[in-house]
Amino acid sequence: MSKIGRNDPCPCGSGKKYKKCCADIFSPAQPGENLAREANQKLVQAMAGQQFQSEQDMQVFLDHKVRQLNEAPQVELGGFSPTQMHTLLYAPTAEQTLFKWRSHAGESANGSLESAAIIAIFHAFKSFALKSKIKATAAGYLPTALVRHVQTQVQDHIDRNSFLSLVRTFKKEDDFRELHKAKIIFELAGLLRQQKGYFLLTKKALQISDYDLFQLLFTTYFEKFNWGYEDGYPEASFFQQTIWYSLVKLQRLDGNQVSCVKFSEELISTFAEVAEEFEDSTYSTRQSSAAAAYHTRMLERFWLFFGLIEIRGKYNKRMMQSTPLLKKLWDFS
């Protein structure tokens, strides 16, 4: 059926022009404005030729069709339905339907959690704190002895993941980017505090299991940590809102390798409005800059840091794949 013009008679049979009747059943708004318009057209076309005995009958028909449209997978939404997309982006973690934290994952996951750099850093931090006091420097930073101890304990992570700190000999906290970031996250999570010139682990930090620790740090990172910290990109806070959408997309790769560039560009294509926060430059389009920012924030500084992916290759040839830890921590439907 041809597209309904706004001045055409509304196919619902009201006798009004389409623009005065059913054109606004959906209220298109970013994000997804084009998809909403398309859904509106599909709905009106479905009504064409229908005979309704009452407004109530028409409403029942509309409600049924709207549910069908909302539950149908859409290419523009990365293969998710509008309902699934809305849940992934806006619903609290406890109300997510496509995945859930595994309630009994502790025993099976604990032995694997050292593969996450942030967990290895916490263990090194804790082992040092149990042997000696952590006295802050005059500027309030971690002491050199702790910095070197942590480096010794997590050197394999640094060697294996070239996207972690480029410096190879750490003398102070500022040299060790991952330790500095971890310290901030530990404080935000209530695991570390400063008192009278010393860094002290809290009671919770001393008693927490590795599985509960991972869940706490993961949640703290995506809810409280500033993702744009020292990366030079625009704020683009929407990236943090895509965490569950991105995680389910990662799981659907089923452990297969994918280009980091492709994965990042597909997200920007799905959420095109986020690129509006970036600017075109001599060397890059705003879309490319947005994809690069997503790559840095989600793939390198979050997922890699938490041991959920491995990244191999250089520059635009980088490939990533999920680690076994992903399925040990979450159940996906």
mmCIF file with all atom_site columns, C-alpha atoms in Angstrom, residues 244-319:
data_model
loop_
_atom_site.group_PDB
_atom_site.id
_atom_site.type_symbol
_atom_site.label_atom_id
_atom_site.label_alt_id
_atom_site.label_comp_id
_atom_site.label_asym_id
_atom_site.label_entity_id
_atom_site.label_seq_id
_atom_site.pdbx_PDB_ins_code
_atom_site.Cartn_x
_atom_site.Cartn_y
_atom_site.Cartn_z
_atom_site.occupancy
_atom_site.B_iso_or_equiv
_atom_site.pdbx_formal_charge
_atom_site.auth_seq_id
_atom_site.auth_comp_id
_atom_site.auth_asym_id
_atom_site.auth_atom_id
_atom_site.pdbx_PDB_model_num
ATOM 1  C CA . TRP A 1 244 ? 23.367 -3.395  28.974 1.00 0.00 ? 244 TRP A CA 1
ATOM 2  C CA . TYR A 1 245 ? 22.544 -3.064  25.269 1.00 0.00 ? 245 TYR A CA 1
ATOM 3  C CA . SER A 1 246 ? 26.257 -3.348  24.482 1.00 0.00 ? 246 SER A CA 1
ATOM 4  C CA . LEU A 1 247 ? 26.763 -6.278  26.841 1.00 0.00 ? 247 LEU A CA 1
ATOM 5  C CA . VAL A 1 248 ? 23.931 -8.294  25.271 1.00 0.00 ? 248 VAL A CA 1
ATOM 6  C CA . LYS A 1 249 ? 25.317 -7.479  21.803 1.00 0.00 ? 249 LYS A CA 1
ATOM 7  C CA . LEU A 1 250 ? 28.689 -8.783  22.973 1.00 0.00 ? 250 LEU A CA 1
ATOM 8  C CA . GLN A 1 251 ? 27.123 -11.994 24.277 1.00 0.00 ? 251 GLN A CA 1
ATOM 9  C CA . ARG A 1 252 ? 25.315 -12.564 20.973 1.00 0.00 ? 252 ARG A CA 1
ATOM 10 C CA . LEU A 1 253 ? 28.693 -12.778 19.239 1.00 0.00 ? 253 LEU A CA 1
ATOM 11 C CA . ASP A 1 254 ? 29.021 -16.109 21.089 1.00 0.00 ? 254 ASP A CA 1
ATOM 12 C CA . GLY A 1 255 ? 32.765 -15.793 21.571 1.00 0.00 ? 255 GLY A CA 1
ATOM 13 C CA . ASN A 1 256 ? 33.485 -15.047 17.905 1.00 0.00 ? 256 ASN A CA 1
ATOM 14 C CA . GLN A 1 257 ? 35.997 -12.367 17.020 1.00 0.00 ? 257 GLN A CA 1
ATOM 15 C CA . VAL A 1 258 ? 34.749 -9.050  15.696 1.00 0.00 ? 258 VAL A CA 1
ATOM 16 C CA . SER A 1 259 ? 36.453 -5.883  14.558 1.00 0.00 ? 259 SER A CA 1
ATOM 17 C CA . CYS A 1 260 ? 36.556 -3.288  17.339 1.00 0.00 ? 260 CYS A CA 1
ATOM 18 C CA . VAL A 1 261 ? 35.915 -0.598  14.741 1.00 0.00 ? 261 VAL A CA 1
ATOM 19 C CA . LYS A 1 262 ? 32.886 -2.423  13.330 1.00 0.00 ? 262 LYS A CA 1
ATOM 20 C CA . PHE A 1 263 ? 31.386 -3.058  16.771 1.00 0.00 ? 263 PHE A CA 1
ATOM 21 C CA . SER A 1 264 ? 31.823 0.606   17.729 1.00 0.00 ? 264 SER A CA 1
ATOM 22 C CA . GLU A 1 265 ? 30.539 1.974   14.423 1.00 0.00 ? 265 GLU A CA 1
ATOM 23 C CA . GLU A 1 266 ? 27.428 -0.218  14.601 1.00 0.00 ? 266 GLU A CA 1
ATOM 24 C CA . LEU A 1 267 ? 26.555 1.281   17.970 1.00 0.00 ? 267 LEU A CA 1
ATOM 25 C CA . ILE A 1 268 ? 26.943 4.812   16.632 1.00 0.00 ? 268 ILE A CA 1
ATOM 26 C CA . SER A 1 269 ? 24.790 3.866   13.634 1.00 0.00 ? 269 SER A CA 1
ATOM 27 C CA . THR A 1 270 ? 22.057 2.578   15.964 1.00 0.00 ? 270 THR A CA 1
ATOM 28 C CA . PHE A 1 271 ? 22.210 5.645   18.217 1.00 0.00 ? 271 PHE A CA 1
ATOM 29 C CA . ALA A 1 272 ? 23.067 8.241   15.592 1.00 0.00 ? 272 ALA A CA 1
ATOM 30 C CA . GLU A 1 273 ? 22.069 11.163  17.813 1.00 0.00 ? 273 GLU A CA 1
ATOM 31 C CA . VAL A 1 274 ? 25.085 10.645  20.097 1.00 0.00 ? 274 VAL A CA 1
ATOM 32 C CA . ALA A 1 275 ? 27.388 11.722  17.249 1.00 0.00 ? 275 ALA A CA 1
ATOM 33 C CA . GLU A 1 276 ? 25.799 15.181  17.386 1.00 0.00 ? 276 GLU A CA 1
ATOM 34 C CA . GLU A 1 277 ? 27.892 15.879  20.493 1.00 0.00 ? 277 GLU A CA 1
ATOM 35 C CA . PHE A 1 278 ? 31.062 15.515  18.403 1.00 0.00 ? 278 PHE A CA 1
ATOM 36 C CA . GLU A 1 279 ? 32.441 17.703  15.621 1.00 0.00 ? 279 GLU A CA 1
ATOM 37 C CA . ASP A 1 280 ? 33.803 17.043  12.157 1.00 0.00 ? 280 ASP A CA 1
ATOM 38 C CA . SER A 1 281 ? 37.517 17.717  11.816 1.00 0.00 ? 281 SER A CA 1
ATOM 39 C CA . THR A 1 282 ? 40.170 17.670  9.126  1.00 0.00 ? 282 THR A CA 1
ATOM 40 C CA . TYR A 1 283 ? 40.988 14.072  9.959  1.00 0.00 ? 283 TYR A CA 1
ATOM 41 C CA . SER A 1 284 ? 37.720 12.586  11.142 1.00 0.00 ? 284 SER A CA 1
ATOM 42 C CA . THR A 1 285 ? 33.955 12.817  10.840 1.00 0.00 ? 285 THR A CA 1
ATOM 43 C CA . ARG A 1 286 ? 31.846 13.272  13.950 1.00 0.00 ? 286 ARG A CA 1
ATOM 44 C CA . GLN A 1 287 ? 30.606 9.701   13.537 1.00 0.00 ? 287 GLN A CA 1
ATOM 45 C CA . SER A 1 288 ? 34.170 8.359   13.483 1.00 0.00 ? 288 SER A CA 1
ATOM 46 C CA . SER A 1 289 ? 35.092 10.443  16.517 1.00 0.00 ? 289 SER A CA 1
ATOM 47 C CA . ALA A 1 290 ? 32.040 9.159   18.396 1.00 0.00 ? 290 ALA A CA 1
ATOM 48 C CA . ALA A 1 291 ? 32.952 5.557   17.511 1.00 0.00 ? 291 ALA A CA 1
ATOM 49 C CA . ALA A 1 292 ? 36.528 6.156   18.695 1.00 0.00 ? 292 ALA A CA 1
ATOM 50 C CA . ALA A 1 293 ? 35.241 7.558   21.993 1.00 0.00 ? 293 ALA A CA 1
ATOM 51 C CA . TYR A 1 294 ? 32.976 4.540   22.491 1.00 0.00 ? 294 TYR A CA 1
ATOM 52 C CA . HIS A 1 295 ? 35.899 2.222   21.696 1.00 0.00 ? 295 HIS A CA 1
ATOM 53 C CA . THR A 1 296 ? 38.056 3.943   24.312 1.00 0.00 ? 296 THR A CA 1
ATOM 54 C CA . ARG A 1 297 ? 35.429 4.132   27.040 1.00 0.00 ? 297 ARG A CA 1
ATOM 55 C CA . MET A 1 298 ? 33.502 0.885   26.660 1.00 0.00 ? 298 MET A CA 1
ATOM 56 C CA . LEU A 1 299 ? 35.945 -1.561  25.095 1.00 0.00 ? 299 LEU A CA 1
ATOM 57 C CA . GLU A 1 300 ? 39.364 -0.543  26.380 1.00 0.00 ? 300 GLU A CA 1
ATOM 58 C CA . ARG A 1 301 ? 38.782 1.224   29.692 1.00 0.00 ? 301 ARG A CA 1
ATOM 59 C CA . PHE A 1 302 ? 35.782 -0.787  30.873 1.00 0.00 ? 302 PHE A CA 1
ATOM 60 C CA . TRP A 1 303 ? 35.409 -4.266  29.380 1.00 0.00 ? 303 TRP A CA 1
ATOM 61 C CA . LEU A 1 304 ? 39.134 -4.950  28.956 1.00 0.00 ? 304 LEU A CA 1
ATOM 62 C CA . PHE A 1 305 ? 39.829 -3.616  32.460 1.00 0.00 ? 305 PHE A CA 1
ATOM 63 C CA . PHE A 1 306 ? 37.160 -5.943  33.858 1.00 0.00 ? 306 PHE A CA 1
ATOM 64 C CA . GLY A 1 307 ? 38.355 -9.006  31.949 1.00 0.00 ? 307 GLY A CA 1
ATOM 65 C CA . LEU A 1 308 ? 35.236 -9.362  29.788 1.00 0.00 ? 308 LEU A CA 1
ATOM 66 C CA . ILE A 1 309 ? 37.030 -9.131  26.441 1.00 0.00 ? 309 ILE A CA 1
ATOM 67 C CA . GLU A 1 310 ? 40.418 -9.705  24.866 1.00 0.00 ? 310 GLU A CA 1
ATOM 68 C CA . ILE A 1 311 ? 41.732 -7.319  22.213 1.00 0.00 ? 311 ILE A CA 1
ATOM 69 C CA . ARG A 1 312 ? 44.372 -8.242  19.652 1.00 0.00 ? 312 ARG A CA 1
ATOM 70 C CA . GLY A 1 313 ? 45.920 -6.346  16.766 1.00 0.00 ? 313 GLY A CA 1
ATOM 71 C CA . LYS A 1 314 ? 46.833 -2.722  16.207 1.00 0.00 ? 314 LYS A CA 1
ATOM 72 C CA . TYR A 1 315 ? 45.024 0.427   15.230 1.00 0.00 ? 315 TYR A CA 1
ATOM 73 C CA . ASN A 1 316 ? 42.075 -0.114  12.855 1.00 0.00 ? 316 ASN A CA 1
ATOM 74 C CA . LYS A 1 317 ? 42.800 -3.854  12.650 1.00 0.00 ? 317 LYS A CA 1
ATOM 75 C CA . ARG A 1 318 ? 42.052 -4.507  16.305 1.00 0.00 ? 318 ARG A CA 1
ATOM 76 C CA . MET A 1 319 ? 39.877 -7.547  16.915 1.00 0.00 ? 319 MET A CA 1
#
